[in-house]
Short mmCIF file of C-alpha atoms in Angstrom, two decimals:
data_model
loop_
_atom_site.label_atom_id
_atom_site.label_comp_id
_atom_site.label_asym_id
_atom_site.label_seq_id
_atom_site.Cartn_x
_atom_site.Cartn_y
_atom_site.Cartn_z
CA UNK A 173 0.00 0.00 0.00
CA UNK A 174 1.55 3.07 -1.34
CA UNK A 175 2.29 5.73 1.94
CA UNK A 176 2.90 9.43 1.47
CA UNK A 177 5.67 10.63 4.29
CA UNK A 178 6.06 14.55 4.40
CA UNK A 179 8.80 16.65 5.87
CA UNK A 180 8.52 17.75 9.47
CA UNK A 181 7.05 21.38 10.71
CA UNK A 182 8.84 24.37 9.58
CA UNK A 183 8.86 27.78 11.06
CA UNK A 184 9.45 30.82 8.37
CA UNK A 185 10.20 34.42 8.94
CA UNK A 186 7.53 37.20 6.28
CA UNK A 187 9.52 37.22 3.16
CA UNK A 188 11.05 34.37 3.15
CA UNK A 189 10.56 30.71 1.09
CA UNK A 190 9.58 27.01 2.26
CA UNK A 191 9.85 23.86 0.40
CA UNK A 192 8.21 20.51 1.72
CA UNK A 193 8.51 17.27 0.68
CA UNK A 194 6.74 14.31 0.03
CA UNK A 195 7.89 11.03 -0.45
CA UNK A 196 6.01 8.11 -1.53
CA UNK A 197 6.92 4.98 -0.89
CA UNK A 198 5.42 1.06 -1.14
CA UNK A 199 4.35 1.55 -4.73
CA UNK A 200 4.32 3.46 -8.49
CA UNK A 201 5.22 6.94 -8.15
CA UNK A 202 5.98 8.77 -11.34
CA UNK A 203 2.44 7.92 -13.45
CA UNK A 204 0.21 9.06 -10.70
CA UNK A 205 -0.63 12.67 -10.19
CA UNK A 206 0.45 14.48 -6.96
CA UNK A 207 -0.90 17.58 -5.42
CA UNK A 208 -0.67 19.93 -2.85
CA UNK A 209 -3.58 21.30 -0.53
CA UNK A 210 -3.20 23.43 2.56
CA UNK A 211 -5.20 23.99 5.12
CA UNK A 212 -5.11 27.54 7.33
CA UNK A 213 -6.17 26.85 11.43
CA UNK A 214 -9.76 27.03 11.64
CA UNK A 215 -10.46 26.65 8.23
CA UNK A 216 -11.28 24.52 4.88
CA UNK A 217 -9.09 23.03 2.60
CA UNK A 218 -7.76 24.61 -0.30
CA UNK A 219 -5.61 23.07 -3.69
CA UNK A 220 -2.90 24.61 -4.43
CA UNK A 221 -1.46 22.84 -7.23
CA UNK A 222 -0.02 19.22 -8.71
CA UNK A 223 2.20 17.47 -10.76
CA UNK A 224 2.42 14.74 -12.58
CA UNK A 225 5.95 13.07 -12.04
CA UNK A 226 6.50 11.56 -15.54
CA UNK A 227 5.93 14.25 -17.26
CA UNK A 228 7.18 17.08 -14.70
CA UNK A 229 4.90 19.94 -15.84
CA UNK A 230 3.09 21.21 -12.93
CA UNK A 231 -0.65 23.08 -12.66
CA UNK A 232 -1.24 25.60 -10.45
CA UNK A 233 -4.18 27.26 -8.73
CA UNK A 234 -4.72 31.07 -9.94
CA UNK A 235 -4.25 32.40 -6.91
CA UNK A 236 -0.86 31.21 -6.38
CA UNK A 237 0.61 31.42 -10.06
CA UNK A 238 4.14 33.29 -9.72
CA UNK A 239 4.59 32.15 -5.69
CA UNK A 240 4.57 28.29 -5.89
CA UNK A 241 6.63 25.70 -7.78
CA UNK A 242 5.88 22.43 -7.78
CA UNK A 243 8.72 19.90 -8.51
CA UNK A 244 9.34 15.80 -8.75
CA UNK A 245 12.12 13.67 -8.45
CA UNK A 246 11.30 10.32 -10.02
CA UNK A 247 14.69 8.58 -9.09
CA UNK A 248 13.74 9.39 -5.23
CA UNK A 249 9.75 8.92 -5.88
CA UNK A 250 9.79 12.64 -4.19
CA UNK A 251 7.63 15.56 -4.53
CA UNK A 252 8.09 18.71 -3.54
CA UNK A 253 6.16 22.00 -2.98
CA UNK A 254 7.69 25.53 -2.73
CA UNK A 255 5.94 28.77 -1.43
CA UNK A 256 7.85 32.35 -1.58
CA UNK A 257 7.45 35.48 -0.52
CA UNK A 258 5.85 34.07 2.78
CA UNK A 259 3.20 35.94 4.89
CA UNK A 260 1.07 35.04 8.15
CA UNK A 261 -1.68 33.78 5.92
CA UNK A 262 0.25 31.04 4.51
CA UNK A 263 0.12 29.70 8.31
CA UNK A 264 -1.21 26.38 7.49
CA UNK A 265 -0.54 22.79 7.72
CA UNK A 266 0.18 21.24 3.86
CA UNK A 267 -0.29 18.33 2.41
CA UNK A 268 0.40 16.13 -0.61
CA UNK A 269 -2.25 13.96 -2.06
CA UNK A 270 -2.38 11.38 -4.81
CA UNK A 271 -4.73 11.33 -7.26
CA UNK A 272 -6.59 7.95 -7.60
CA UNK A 273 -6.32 7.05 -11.35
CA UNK A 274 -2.45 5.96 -13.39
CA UNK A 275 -2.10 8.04 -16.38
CA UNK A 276 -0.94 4.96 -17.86
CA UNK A 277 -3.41 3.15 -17.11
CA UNK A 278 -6.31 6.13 -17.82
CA UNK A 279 -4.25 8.31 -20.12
CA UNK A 280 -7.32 9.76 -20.98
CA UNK A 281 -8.17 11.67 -17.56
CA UNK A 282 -6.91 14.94 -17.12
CA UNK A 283 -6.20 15.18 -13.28
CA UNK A 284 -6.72 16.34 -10.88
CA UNK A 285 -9.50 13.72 -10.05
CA UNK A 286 -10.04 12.64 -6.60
CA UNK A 287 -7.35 12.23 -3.83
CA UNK A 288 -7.33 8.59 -1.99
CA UNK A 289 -3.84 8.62 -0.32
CA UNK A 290 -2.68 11.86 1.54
CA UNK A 291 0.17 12.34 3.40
CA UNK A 292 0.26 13.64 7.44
CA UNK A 293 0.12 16.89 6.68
CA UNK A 294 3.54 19.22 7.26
CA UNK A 295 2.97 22.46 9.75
CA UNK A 296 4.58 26.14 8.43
CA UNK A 297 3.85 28.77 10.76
CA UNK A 298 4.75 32.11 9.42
CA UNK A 299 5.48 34.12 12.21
CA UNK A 300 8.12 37.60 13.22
CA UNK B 120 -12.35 31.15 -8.39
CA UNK B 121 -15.15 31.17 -5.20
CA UNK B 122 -15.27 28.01 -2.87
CA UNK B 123 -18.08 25.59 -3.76
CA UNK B 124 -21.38 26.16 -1.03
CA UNK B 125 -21.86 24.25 1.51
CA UNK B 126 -23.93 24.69 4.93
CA UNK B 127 -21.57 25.44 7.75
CA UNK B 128 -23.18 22.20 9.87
CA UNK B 129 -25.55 19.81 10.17
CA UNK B 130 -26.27 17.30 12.65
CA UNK B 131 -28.45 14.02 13.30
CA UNK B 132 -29.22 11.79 15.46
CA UNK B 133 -27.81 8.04 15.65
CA UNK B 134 -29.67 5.87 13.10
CA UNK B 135 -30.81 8.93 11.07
CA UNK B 136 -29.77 10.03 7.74
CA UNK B 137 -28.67 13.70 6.92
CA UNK B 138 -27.47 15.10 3.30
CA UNK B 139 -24.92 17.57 3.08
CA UNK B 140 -25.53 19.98 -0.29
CA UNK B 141 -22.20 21.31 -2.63
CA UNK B 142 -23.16 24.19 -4.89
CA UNK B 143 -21.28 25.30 -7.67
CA UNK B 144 -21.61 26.61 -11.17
CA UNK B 145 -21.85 24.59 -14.74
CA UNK B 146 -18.05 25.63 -15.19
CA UNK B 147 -17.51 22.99 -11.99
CA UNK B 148 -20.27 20.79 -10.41
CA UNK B 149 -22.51 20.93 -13.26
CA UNK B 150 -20.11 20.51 -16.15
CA UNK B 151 -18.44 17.62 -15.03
CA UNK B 152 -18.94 13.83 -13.26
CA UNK B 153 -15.73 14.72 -11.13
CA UNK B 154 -17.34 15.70 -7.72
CA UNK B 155 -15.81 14.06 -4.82
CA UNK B 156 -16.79 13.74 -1.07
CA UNK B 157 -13.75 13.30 1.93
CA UNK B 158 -13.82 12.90 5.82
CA UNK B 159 -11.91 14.78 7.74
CA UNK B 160 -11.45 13.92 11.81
CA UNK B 161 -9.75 17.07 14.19
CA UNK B 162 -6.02 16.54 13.66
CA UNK B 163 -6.32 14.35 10.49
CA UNK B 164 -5.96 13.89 6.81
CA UNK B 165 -8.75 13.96 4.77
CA UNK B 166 -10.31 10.66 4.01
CA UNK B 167 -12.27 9.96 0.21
CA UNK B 168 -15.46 8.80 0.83
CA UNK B 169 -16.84 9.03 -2.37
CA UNK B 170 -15.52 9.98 -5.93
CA UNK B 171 -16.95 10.58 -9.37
CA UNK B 172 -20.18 11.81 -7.86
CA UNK B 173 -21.49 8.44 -6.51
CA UNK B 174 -18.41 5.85 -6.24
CA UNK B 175 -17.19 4.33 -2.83
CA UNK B 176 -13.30 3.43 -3.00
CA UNK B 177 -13.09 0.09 -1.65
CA UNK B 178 -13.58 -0.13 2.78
CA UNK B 179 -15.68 2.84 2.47
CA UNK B 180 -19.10 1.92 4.43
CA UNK B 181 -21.90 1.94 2.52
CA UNK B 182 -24.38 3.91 4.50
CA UNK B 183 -22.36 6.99 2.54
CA UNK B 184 -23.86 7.73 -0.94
CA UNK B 185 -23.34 10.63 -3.39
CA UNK B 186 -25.87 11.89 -6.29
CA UNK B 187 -25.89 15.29 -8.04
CA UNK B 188 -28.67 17.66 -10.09
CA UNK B 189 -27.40 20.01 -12.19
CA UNK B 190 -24.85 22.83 -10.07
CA UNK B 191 -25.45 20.80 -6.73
CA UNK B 192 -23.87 17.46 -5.40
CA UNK B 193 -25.06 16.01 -2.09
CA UNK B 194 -23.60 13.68 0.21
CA UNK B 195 -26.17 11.35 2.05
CA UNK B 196 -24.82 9.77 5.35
CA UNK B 197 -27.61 7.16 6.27
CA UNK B 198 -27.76 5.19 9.84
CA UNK B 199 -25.51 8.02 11.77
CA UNK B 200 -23.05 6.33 14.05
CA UNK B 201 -21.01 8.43 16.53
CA UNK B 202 -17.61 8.50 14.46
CA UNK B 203 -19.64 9.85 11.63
CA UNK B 204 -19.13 13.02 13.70
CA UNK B 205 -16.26 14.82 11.25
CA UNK B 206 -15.31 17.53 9.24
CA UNK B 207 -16.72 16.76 5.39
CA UNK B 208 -16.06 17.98 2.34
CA UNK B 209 -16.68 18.14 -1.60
CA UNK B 210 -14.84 19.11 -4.29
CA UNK B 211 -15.00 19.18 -7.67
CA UNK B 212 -12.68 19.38 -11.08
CA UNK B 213 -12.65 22.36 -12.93
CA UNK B 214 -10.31 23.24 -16.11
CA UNK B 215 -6.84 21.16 -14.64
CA UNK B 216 -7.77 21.80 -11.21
CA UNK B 217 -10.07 21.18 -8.21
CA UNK B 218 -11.68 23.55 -5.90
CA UNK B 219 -12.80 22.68 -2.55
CA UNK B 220 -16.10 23.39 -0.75
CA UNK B 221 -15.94 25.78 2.77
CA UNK B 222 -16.77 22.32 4.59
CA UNK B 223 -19.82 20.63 6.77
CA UNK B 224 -19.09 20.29 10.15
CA UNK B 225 -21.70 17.18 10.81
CA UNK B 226 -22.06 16.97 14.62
CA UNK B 227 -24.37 13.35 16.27
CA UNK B 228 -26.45 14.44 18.79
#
C-alpha cells in the first residue's frame, strides 16, 4: 500500500521561502498525479497545485501562479512543494495527495481527479 | 475562483440520515462527473469517501452515498453512528484543477 511521508514542521520568517517534501513509498510513483492542498487553522481546505511526475509539468491554482513551484524527483519517488514570498496567511498545515487514477493506465483523464492517499500533513507557521 | 457552497453544519441523530448539499456553477459541479466527497477527523488527513459523484473506494461503508442535479452534489450519510461526527467535504474538477467546498461540520447528537 503506497504511503505518502512529508517533511517535518517548519517555522518561516515574512519574506522568506519554504519547500516541503513528500515522499512516496510502497508503490508506483511517477504515473500518478500528486498535489498539494493546505489547510489555514480554523479553516477549509484549499488546492494549491499538482504534478504529474513523468511528465514534470506542474498546474497551479490562480491564486498562487508566480509564488509556488511544484517539482518531482522520479529517481527518489519525491515531490516537492515551494511557497515564496511568505506571509502570516500562509500559516497552514500542507499536504500532498495522490490522485486515484495511473495516467498509464487512464491516459485519458486529465487530473486532478479525486485524492485517496494523503500524506500527514507538514505544519509552516509564518510568524516575526 | 469562489469556494463551492456548503452549509456550515448539520447534525443528526444516531440511526438517522442527513445530506450535506455542494453548490457550484456549470463551469464545476454541473459541467463535469468529477465531484468528490472526503472525511476529515480534528487533527487528520482527509479521508475519500466518495468519488466521481457516486463511487465508494473500496472499505468505504456503505451507508455513505453521493448523487448530483445540475450545479449541486449532495452527500447522504444514512444510519448516523457516533464516528460519523467529522469535518466533510466536496470538491470538484474544474479546467486542470479542483476547488474545494468551505466544509460541513456534521455533529451526532
Amino acid at each position: 500500500q503506497v504511503q505518502l511521508v512529508q517533511s517535518g514542521a517548519e517555522v518561516k520568517k515574512p519574506g522568506s521561502s519554504v519547500k516541503v517534501s513528500c515522499k512516496a513509498s510502497g508503490g508506483t510513483f511517477s504515473s500518478y498525479a500528486i498535489s498539494w492542498v493546505r489547510q489555514a487553522p480554523g479553516q477549509g481546505l484549499e488546492w494549491m497545485g499538482g504534478i504529474i511526475p513523468i511528465f514534470g509539468t506542474a498546474n497551479y491554482a490562480q491564486k498562487f501562479q508566480g509564488r509556488v513551484t511544484i517539482t518531482a524527483d522520479e529517481s527518489t519517488s519525491t515531490a516537492y512543494m515551494e511557497l515564496s514570498s511568505l506571509r502570516s496567511e500562509d500559516t497552514a498545515v500542507y499536504y500532498c495527495a495522490r490522485d486515484r487514477l495511473d495516467i498509464v493506465v487512464v491516459p485519458s483523464y486529465d487530473p486532478p481527479d479525486a485524492f485517496d492517499i494523503w500524506g500527514q500533513g507538514t505544519m509552516v507557521t509564518v510568524s516575526s | 475562483q469562489s469556494a463551492l457552497t456548503q452549509p456550515a453544519s448539520v447534525s443528526g441523530s444516531p440511526g438517522q440520515s442527513i445530506t450535506i448539499s455542494c453548490t457550484g456553477t456549470s463551469s464545476d459541479v454541473g459541467g463535469y462527473n468529477y465531484v468528490s466527497w472526503y472525511q476529515q477527523h480534528p487533527g487528520k488527513a482527509p479521508k475519500l469517501m466518495i468519488y466521481e459523484v457516486s463511487n465508494r473506494p473500496s472499505g468505504v461503508s456503505n451507508r455513505f452515498s453521493g448523487s448530483k442535479s445540475g450545479n449541486t452534489a449532495s452527500l447522504t450519510i444514512s444510519g448516523l453512528q457516533a464516528e460519523d461526527e467529522a469535518d466533510y467535504y466536496c470538491s470538484s474538477y474544474t479546467s486542470s484543477s479542483t476547488m474545494f467546498g468551505g466544509g460541513t461540520k456534521l455533529t451526532v447528537l
